[in-house]
Structures are given as structure tokens and as C-alpha cells.
Short mmCIF file of C-alpha atoms in Angstrom, two decimals:
data_model
loop_
_atom_site.label_atom_id
_atom_site.label_comp_id
_atom_site.label_asym_id
_atom_site.label_seq_id
_atom_site.Cartn_x
_atom_site.Cartn_y
_atom_site.Cartn_z
CA MET S 1 150.83 132.41 136.96
CA SER S 2 152.98 130.84 134.26
CA ALA S 3 155.44 133.20 132.57
CA LEU S 4 157.68 133.01 129.51
CA ALA S 5 160.43 135.57 128.90
CA TRP S 6 162.89 136.20 126.09
CA VAL S 7 165.37 138.88 125.08
CA LEU S 8 166.28 139.05 121.37
CA VAL S 9 169.02 141.19 119.87
CA SER S 10 169.16 142.11 116.17
CA GLY S 11 171.78 144.62 115.14
CA SER S 12 171.35 147.67 117.35
CA LEU S 13 167.95 146.56 118.63
CA SER S 14 167.12 144.47 121.68
CA LEU S 15 163.55 143.30 122.21
CA ASP S 16 162.45 142.14 125.66
CA VAL S 17 159.21 140.13 125.69
CA LYS S 18 157.35 138.49 128.58
CA VAL S 19 154.22 136.40 128.22
CA LYS S 20 151.95 135.54 131.16
CA ASN S 21 149.52 132.79 130.29
CA GLU S 22 146.17 132.41 132.04
CA HIS S 23 142.93 130.68 131.10
CA HIS S 24 140.88 133.77 130.21
CA VAL S 25 143.62 136.20 129.21
CA LEU S 26 147.13 136.31 127.76
CA TRP S 27 149.34 139.10 129.08
CA VAL S 28 152.11 140.25 126.74
CA GLU S 29 154.68 142.78 127.93
CA SER S 30 157.27 144.09 125.47
CA ASP S 31 160.08 146.64 125.68
CA CYS S 32 162.40 147.82 122.92
CA ARG S 33 164.30 150.85 124.18
CA GLU S 34 166.00 151.58 120.87
CA CYS S 35 162.85 151.07 118.78
CA ASP S 36 160.81 153.87 117.27
CA SER S 37 157.78 151.61 117.17
CA SER S 38 156.68 148.04 117.82
CA GLU S 39 153.71 145.84 117.00
CA LEU S 40 151.96 142.95 118.75
CA TRP S 41 150.39 140.26 116.56
CA VAL S 42 148.28 137.36 117.87
CA ASP S 43 147.27 134.62 115.43
CA GLY S 44 147.96 136.88 112.46
CA LYS S 45 145.97 139.84 113.79
CA LEU S 46 147.50 143.18 114.81
CA VAL S 47 146.26 143.81 118.36
CA GLY S 48 148.59 146.50 119.74
CA PHE S 49 151.15 149.20 119.00
CA GLY S 50 154.10 150.37 121.06
CA ALA S 51 155.82 149.02 124.13
CA GLY S 52 153.95 148.16 127.31
CA LYS S 53 151.52 145.56 128.63
CA PHE S 54 148.66 144.20 126.57
CA ALA S 55 145.79 142.02 127.77
CA VAL S 56 144.64 139.69 124.99
CA PRO S 57 141.37 137.81 125.74
CA ARG S 58 141.80 134.08 125.14
CA ARG S 59 139.30 132.98 122.50
CA GLU S 60 141.22 130.00 121.12
CA ASN S 61 142.72 127.06 122.95
CA ARG S 62 146.11 127.74 121.36
CA VAL S 63 147.56 131.01 120.09
CA ARG S 64 150.77 132.22 118.44
CA VAL S 65 152.31 135.53 119.54
CA ILE S 66 154.59 137.73 117.39
CA VAL S 67 156.21 141.01 118.50
CA LYS S 68 157.96 143.24 115.96
CA GLY S 69 160.27 146.16 116.73
CA PHE S 70 161.35 148.83 114.22
CA LYS S 71 163.91 151.63 114.13
CA LYS S 72 164.14 154.20 111.32
CA THR S 73 167.57 155.70 110.62
CA ARG S 74 168.17 158.60 108.17
CA ILE S 75 171.04 157.84 105.77
CA ASN S 76 170.75 160.97 103.65
CA LYS S 77 168.40 163.83 102.86
CA ASN S 78 165.90 161.65 101.05
CA GLY S 79 166.34 158.18 102.43
CA PHE S 80 166.00 155.98 105.49
CA THR S 81 167.04 152.50 106.49
CA ILE S 82 164.78 150.34 108.63
CA ASP S 83 166.33 148.09 111.25
CA SER S 84 163.92 145.53 112.65
CA VAL S 85 163.76 142.70 115.15
CA ILE S 86 161.04 140.06 115.35
CA TRP S 87 160.21 137.78 118.30
CA GLN S 88 157.68 135.01 118.09
CA THR S 89 156.68 131.91 120.00
CA ASP S 90 158.21 128.76 118.58
CA THR S 91 155.07 126.80 119.41
CA LEU S 92 151.44 127.60 119.95
CA ILE S 93 150.75 128.70 123.54
CA PRO S 94 148.08 126.41 125.01
CA ARG S 95 145.27 127.73 127.17
CA LYS S 96 146.01 127.23 130.84
CA SER S 97 143.72 124.82 132.70
CA PRO S 98 140.96 126.72 134.52
CA TYR S 99 140.69 124.18 137.35
CA PHE S 100 142.37 123.83 140.72
CA ALA S 101 144.50 120.71 141.00
CA ASP S 102 143.66 120.32 144.68
CA PRO S 103 140.39 118.29 145.00
CA LEU S 104 139.02 120.42 147.88
CA LEU S 105 139.69 123.70 146.07
CA ARG S 106 138.11 122.24 142.92
CA LYS S 107 134.90 121.49 144.88
CA ILE S 108 134.83 125.05 146.20
CA GLN S 109 135.42 126.41 142.70
CA ASP S 110 132.68 124.20 141.24
CA SER S 111 130.17 125.30 143.89
CA LEU S 112 130.69 128.95 142.93
CA ASN S 113 130.66 128.33 139.19
CA ALA S 114 127.42 126.38 139.51
CA VAL S 115 125.82 129.71 140.49
CA ARG S 116 127.71 131.86 137.96
CA LEU S 117 126.50 129.46 135.28
CA HIS S 118 123.06 131.12 135.51
CA TYR S 119 124.44 134.35 134.01
CA PRO S 120 126.28 135.35 130.80
CA ILE S 121 129.50 135.86 132.76
CA PRO S 122 132.79 133.91 132.73
CA MET S 123 133.36 131.00 135.05
CA MET S 124 135.92 131.58 137.78
CA ALA S 125 139.27 130.11 136.70
CA ALA S 126 141.92 129.08 139.21
CA ASP S 127 144.85 131.47 139.50
CA SER S 128 148.02 130.46 141.32
CA SER S 129 149.02 134.03 142.24
CA LEU S 130 145.64 134.82 143.79
CA THR S 131 145.66 131.47 145.60
CA ALA S 132 149.10 132.18 147.06
CA ALA S 133 147.87 135.61 148.21
CA ALA S 134 144.70 134.15 149.74
CA GLN S 135 146.59 131.37 151.52
CA SER S 136 149.19 133.80 152.85
CA HIS S 137 146.47 135.97 154.36
CA ALA S 138 144.71 132.95 155.88
CA ASN S 139 148.05 131.99 157.45
CA TYR S 140 148.51 135.56 158.69
CA LEU S 141 145.08 135.62 160.37
CA PHE S 142 145.75 132.21 161.91
CA ALA S 143 149.10 133.34 163.32
CA ASN S 144 147.73 136.62 164.70
CA TRP S 145 144.26 135.51 165.79
CA ASN S 146 144.79 136.46 169.43
CA PHE S 147 145.34 140.05 168.29
CA TYR S 148 142.32 140.29 166.00
CA LYS S 149 139.78 138.51 168.21
CA GLU S 150 140.10 141.33 170.76
CA TYR S 151 138.59 143.76 168.28
CA SER S 152 134.87 144.51 168.40
CA ALA S 153 132.56 143.53 165.54
CA ASP S 154 132.58 147.14 164.32
CA THR S 155 136.30 147.02 163.62
CA LEU S 156 136.60 143.54 162.12
CA LEU S 157 137.11 145.15 158.71
CA CYS S 158 140.75 145.58 159.70
CA MET S 159 141.14 141.83 159.17
CA HIS S 160 141.51 142.58 155.47
CA ASN S 161 144.61 144.66 156.20
CA GLU S 162 147.87 143.18 157.41
CA MET S 163 150.17 145.06 159.79
CA LYS S 164 153.85 145.27 158.92
CA GLY S 165 155.99 143.59 161.53
CA LYS S 166 153.44 140.95 162.49
CA GLN S 167 154.09 137.29 161.78
CA GLY S 168 153.32 136.28 158.19
CA PHE S 169 153.03 139.83 156.77
CA THR S 170 153.01 139.79 152.94
CA GLY S 171 151.33 143.13 152.12
CA LYS S 172 148.88 145.59 153.67
CA HIS S 173 146.01 145.26 151.17
CA CYS S 174 144.74 142.29 149.16
CA TRP S 175 145.98 143.87 145.91
CA ASP S 176 149.45 144.34 147.45
CA ARG S 177 149.57 140.68 148.37
CA ALA S 178 148.30 139.59 144.94
CA GLU S 179 150.94 141.68 143.17
CA ARG S 180 153.65 140.33 145.45
CA PHE S 181 152.80 136.79 144.35
CA GLY S 182 152.81 137.69 140.63
CA TYR S 183 149.30 138.94 139.80
CA PRO S 184 149.42 141.85 137.30
CA GLU S 185 149.11 145.22 139.04
CA GLU S 186 146.71 146.41 136.31
CA MET S 187 144.07 143.90 137.43
CA LEU S 188 141.25 144.40 139.91
CA VAL S 189 141.47 142.32 143.11
CA SER S 190 138.96 141.93 145.94
CA GLU S 191 138.75 139.79 149.07
CA VAL S 192 136.19 138.02 151.22
CA ILE S 193 136.83 136.30 154.54
CA ASP S 194 134.75 133.80 156.51
CA PHE S 195 135.23 131.60 159.57
CA PRO S 196 133.41 128.33 158.80
CA TYR S 197 134.08 124.96 160.39
CA ASP S 198 134.62 123.63 156.86
CA PRO S 199 135.92 125.71 153.91
CA LEU S 200 133.35 123.97 151.69
CA HIS S 201 130.67 126.00 153.49
CA ALA S 202 132.29 129.36 152.75
CA ILE S 203 130.69 129.94 149.32
CA ALA S 204 127.16 129.34 150.62
CA GLY S 205 127.85 131.61 153.57
CA TRP S 206 129.07 134.49 151.40
CA LEU S 207 126.13 134.11 148.99
CA SER S 208 123.76 134.50 151.95
CA THR S 209 125.18 137.96 152.73
CA LEU S 210 124.82 141.22 150.82
CA TYR S 211 128.25 142.80 150.40
CA HIS S 212 130.35 139.62 150.28
CA ARG S 213 128.02 138.08 147.69
CA LEU S 214 128.74 140.92 145.27
CA ALA S 215 132.41 139.93 145.00
CA LEU S 216 131.49 136.33 144.12
CA LEU S 217 129.02 137.28 141.38
CA ASP S 218 130.86 140.33 140.03
CA PRO S 219 130.59 140.08 136.21
CA ASP S 220 134.05 141.62 135.74
CA TYR S 221 135.84 138.96 137.81
CA PHE S 222 136.96 135.79 136.06
CA GLU S 223 139.80 134.42 138.22
CA MET S 224 139.96 133.33 141.83
CA GLY S 225 142.33 132.25 144.54
CA PHE S 226 141.34 130.44 147.72
CA GLY S 227 143.20 129.76 150.95
CA PHE S 228 142.20 128.38 154.33
CA CYS S 229 143.32 127.13 157.73
CA ASP S 230 141.24 124.35 159.23
CA GLU S 231 141.08 125.60 162.81
CA LEU S 232 142.01 128.78 164.60
CA GLU S 233 144.32 128.72 167.59
CA ASP S 234 141.47 128.98 170.08
CA GLY S 235 139.90 125.80 168.63
CA SER S 236 136.74 127.56 167.45
CA TYR S 237 136.43 128.05 163.70
CA GLY S 238 138.57 127.79 160.63
CA VAL S 239 139.41 130.75 158.41
CA SER S 240 138.74 130.92 154.65
CA VAL S 241 139.98 133.65 152.31
CA MET S 242 138.98 134.14 148.68
CA ASN S 243 140.57 136.65 146.29
CA PRO S 244 138.58 137.24 143.07
CA GLY S 245 140.35 139.05 140.23
CA GLY S 246 139.53 140.53 136.84
CA TYR S 247 139.69 143.52 134.52
CA GLU S 248 139.67 146.90 136.25
CA LEU S 249 138.09 148.47 133.16
CA SER S 250 135.44 145.74 132.82
CA TYR S 251 135.31 142.39 131.05
CA PRO S 252 134.69 142.96 127.30
CA TYR S 253 130.90 142.59 127.11
CA ALA S 254 129.01 143.77 124.02
CA GLU S 255 125.70 144.70 125.67
CA PRO S 256 124.52 145.62 129.20
CA PHE S 257 122.75 143.03 131.38
CA PHE S 258 121.88 142.32 135.02
CA VAL S 259 123.36 139.78 137.40
CA VAL S 260 120.59 139.20 139.94
CA TYR S 261 120.49 137.05 143.07
CA PRO S 262 118.49 135.07 143.92
CA TYR S 263 118.53 134.12 140.25
CA PRO S 264 115.25 133.52 138.35
CA ASP S 265 113.30 130.45 139.54
CA GLN S 266 115.83 129.68 142.25
CA ILE S 267 114.49 127.40 144.99
CA ARG S 268 115.50 126.77 148.62
CA VAL S 269 116.47 130.41 149.06
CA PRO S 270 117.19 131.24 152.72
CA THR S 271 114.69 133.44 154.54
CA ILE S 272 117.26 135.53 156.42
CA MET S 273 120.59 137.15 155.68
CA SER S 274 123.73 135.72 157.21
CA PRO S 275 125.51 138.16 159.54
CA GLU S 276 128.33 140.13 157.97
CA VAL S 277 130.71 142.98 158.71
CA PRO S 278 129.95 145.68 157.82
CA ASP S 279 126.27 145.29 158.67
CA PRO S 280 124.06 146.89 155.98
CA ALA S 281 121.32 147.58 158.56
CA PRO S 282 122.72 147.67 162.10
CA ASP S 283 119.41 148.99 163.45
CA LEU S 284 117.54 145.85 162.39
CA ARG S 285 117.49 142.83 164.67
CA GLU S 286 117.23 140.28 161.84
CA GLU S 287 117.16 141.16 158.15
CA GLY S 288 115.43 139.17 155.45
CA PHE S 289 117.35 137.62 152.59
CA PRO S 290 118.77 140.42 150.39
CA ILE S 291 118.14 140.78 146.66
CA THR S 292 121.12 142.11 144.70
CA VAL S 293 121.47 143.50 141.19
CA GLN S 294 124.81 144.12 139.45
CA VAL S 295 125.80 145.40 136.02
CA PRO S 296 129.24 145.27 134.36
CA ARG S 297 131.33 148.34 135.20
CA ALA S 298 131.56 149.36 131.55
CA PHE S 299 127.79 150.06 131.52
CA LYS S 300 127.37 151.76 134.91
CA ASP S 301 126.82 155.15 133.22
CA ARG S 302 124.33 153.77 130.68
CA ILE S 303 122.09 151.76 132.99
CA LYS S 304 120.73 152.92 136.35
CA VAL S 305 118.48 150.90 138.67
CA ILE S 306 115.71 153.15 140.02
CA ASP S 307 114.06 150.74 142.46
CA ILE S 308 113.84 147.08 143.48
CA LEU S 309 110.44 145.95 144.76
CA LEU S 310 109.64 142.62 146.40
CA TYR S 311 106.18 141.00 146.56
CA ASP S 312 104.93 137.91 148.41
CA GLU S 313 102.63 135.21 146.97
CA ASN S 314 99.58 137.44 147.52
CA MET S 315 101.35 140.25 145.64
CA GLU S 316 101.59 142.22 148.87
CA GLN S 317 104.68 144.43 148.78
CA VAL S 318 107.37 143.42 151.26
CA LYS S 319 108.81 146.30 153.28
CA ALA S 320 112.44 146.58 152.23
CA ARG S 321 115.23 149.12 151.93
CA PHE S 322 116.55 150.05 148.50
CA LEU S 323 120.33 150.43 148.71
CA PHE S 324 122.69 151.92 146.15
CA SER S 325 125.93 153.91 146.08
CA GLY S 326 124.04 157.11 146.88
CA ASN S 327 122.91 155.89 150.32
CA ASP S 328 125.39 153.08 151.07
CA GLU S 329 129.12 153.77 151.10
CA TYR S 330 130.00 150.10 150.60
CA LEU S 331 128.20 149.73 147.24
CA GLY S 332 129.77 150.58 143.90
CA GLU S 333 128.02 152.57 141.19
CA ASN S 334 127.16 149.30 139.42
CA GLU S 335 125.69 147.59 142.50
CA TYR S 336 122.16 147.72 143.94
CA ALA S 337 120.25 145.85 146.64
CA SER S 338 116.88 145.45 148.31
CA LEU S 339 117.05 144.43 151.96
CA PRO S 340 113.80 143.14 153.54
CA GLU S 341 113.36 144.51 157.04
CA LYS S 342 112.02 141.18 158.35
CA PRO S 343 112.77 137.52 157.58
CA LEU S 344 110.98 136.15 154.52
CA LYS S 345 108.32 133.47 154.92
CA PRO S 346 109.33 129.83 154.37
CA LEU S 347 108.14 127.92 151.32
CA GLN S 348 106.88 131.10 149.65
CA THR S 349 107.31 132.18 146.03
CA TYR S 350 108.33 135.83 145.84
CA THR S 351 108.31 138.19 142.87
CA VAL S 352 111.01 140.80 142.27
CA ARG S 353 110.39 143.81 140.06
CA VAL S 354 113.24 146.08 139.00
CA ALA S 355 112.70 149.53 137.48
CA TYR S 356 115.68 150.94 135.59
CA GLU S 357 116.80 153.40 132.94
CA LEU S 358 118.93 152.39 129.96
CA ASP S 359 120.40 155.31 128.02
CA GLY S 360 117.73 157.50 129.61
CA ASN S 361 114.84 155.25 128.56
CA PRO S 362 112.69 153.59 131.27
CA GLY S 363 112.56 149.80 131.53
CA LYS S 364 111.30 147.03 133.81
CA THR S 365 112.22 143.42 134.48
CA SER S 366 110.93 140.82 136.93
CA TRP S 367 111.52 137.28 138.12
CA LYS S 368 110.47 134.85 140.89
CA PHE S 369 112.21 132.73 143.51
CA THR S 370 111.04 130.35 146.26
CA THR S 371 112.27 130.22 149.82
CA SER S 372 113.35 127.15 151.77
CA ALA S 373 111.37 125.35 154.44
CA PHE S 374 113.47 126.84 157.24
CA TRP S 375 115.84 129.77 157.90
#
């Protein structure tokens, strides 16, 4: 994450300003201990008052930032003097490139954004802090694989947490590691892990699950980091780690909408779900491909999904489990899923119908997708 920092002194006032420049957002942090008030201006518009951190969505390729600090001093019964200090960028701050420089990471990024392109959500931009955090955790898992492989499948969730004292430790949780490498602590950070032979296969693998898919298509995430090790010490698989990041209080959307997967008219959809930990249905031998529905966090109280129904080509309802935060501890209040209890049929066009409430008013939406010829 690129950062610019200045300290300006004017009379009795000192103004400390830091600017962190990313593709989707500009972070401005200011501090003027002697000031009574301060203002943040971006491209001639007043966007914030007081000291602290401000997240300014990037809407232009280049912006100019101005921070003003003020102190009011009484000189007599009826009068004041105003001492002020102004900091501003000497040049326009260009938008940071959204792409990974590494060709392999760029291919991985493009494969995810090719799916996100089907929704009114931001493309995932490369973030150096999240990438450093993801790579550090991949290195940690590689170095300590003999410890983790002894755990049963039920306890593999501990792979997301690092243990202090073990080789390569950089923070217990993914958000600790992200903050350590410079990602703002105010941001939301998640993590997905896979063990493919090739990191290029990781995105497809995560999209074929239920829980891991949600992190990739989350409408409030707009940055990503990716790290990998080609082969574990036992010569079996590689390890891939992705850290998505975004606004904790939701990306600034104007209206509610759904992010659904499979997306409308998608073809070559797998017939079964890829195994994942935790298992959303441990009592089932082989689940069908899950349907997921997400809404931006800002609208989770306005819009509620009541049911997700799946029908085959003959409009026969497919037996499936409707999952939401009320019956699944791993789903957020803005996340819903329908999990078929058996594999879907190959080369079949399925219809999904979603019943929901928006501001208390009932609504319905539907779409179709077609499965692949095998698995």
C-alpha cells in the first residue's frame, strides 16, 4: 500500500497528514493536536471534519487533497484571532493500478473478476498489503505442514490461525496479519485456503464450494491479496491463500441487489459441490452444487430472503436445504444458500426461484443455469 506523509508547522500549529493511495479508495489520516477544528477537501469538495481517518472513494483517476487546521484564540472580550495551517498535495494523486504485476497473480485475478463482472460490484484490485499477508500465511503453512496434517478434517479450521512461536508466525488471525503488513485496521478482511496442484485452479475450486465462494463474491470486498507455495513438504499438494478486503460498513451502494451463483444463464455448472471445511451437510454423502445469494451488508435489515427453490427441466422441485444465519452458524445475516441433497443431473437446465421481502413487501426473482456434461 503506497503511503505519503507530511508534517507542516505554521505558527503554533502542526498538522500531520498521511495519505494511503489504493485503486478503489484514498485513505487520508490527519492530526492537529493544537487545532480546534480541521477540514478535509478533495477536488474542491468538503468531505470531512475533524482529525482522524477518512475513506474517500476513488471516482476520478487523479485527485487533489487539501487539509486545513484552525485554532481560535480570544484576544479580548469581543474578539478572536484565527491561526490556521493548510496542507495540500503539490500534484494530483494518480489512481493506483488495480492489477498484479506478477503474470501468474494477474491470471488468478482475471479469473475471479471474469465472474464478478456479471454483477454490479467492483472488480477485485490487487493490494500489496493483503498479498504480503496471504504469502506470509502460505509460507507459514508450508513450514508447519507436518504439524497441521496430523489434525482431523473436523479441526482443519485452525489452519486459518497461526500459533505464536512457530516458524513464520506473523499474526494469529488474517486481519492481524493484514494490519501488520500495512492494511488499514478499519477494513474488513477474510481468508480462504486451498491445496491445489496449481494455484491457477484455486479460484474454480473455491467457487465450487458454498462457504469459500461467499468470500470471493462478497459485494463489499474490492481488494485482494494472493499467496502460494507450489508444493508442500510431503510432495502432495501446493497451498494457496487469498485475502479479500473491503469496507466493514459496506461498499457505498445506492440500492439493494442480489449477487447469485450460479449467475443467470451460466453454463457448464458442476453437478456436485467440492469438499470444504467446514462441511455444510456432514450427514450427506455427496451434495449437489450449491446455489448462493448475497446482499450488500448495508441492506441486510431491509431485504430478507425467505426461500430458495430449485427446479429441474421438468419443473420438478429438487430436494434441497435452505440455509441462512438462523440455521447455519457460518453464514452471515446477508448470506443465503440452497444445498441440493443429491448431485444435479448433467446437461440439464435448472430454474432457481427466490422469495424475499424488501422493506416488508414480498418479492420474487428467478433465473436459469445449465450443468456440465460431467461432475
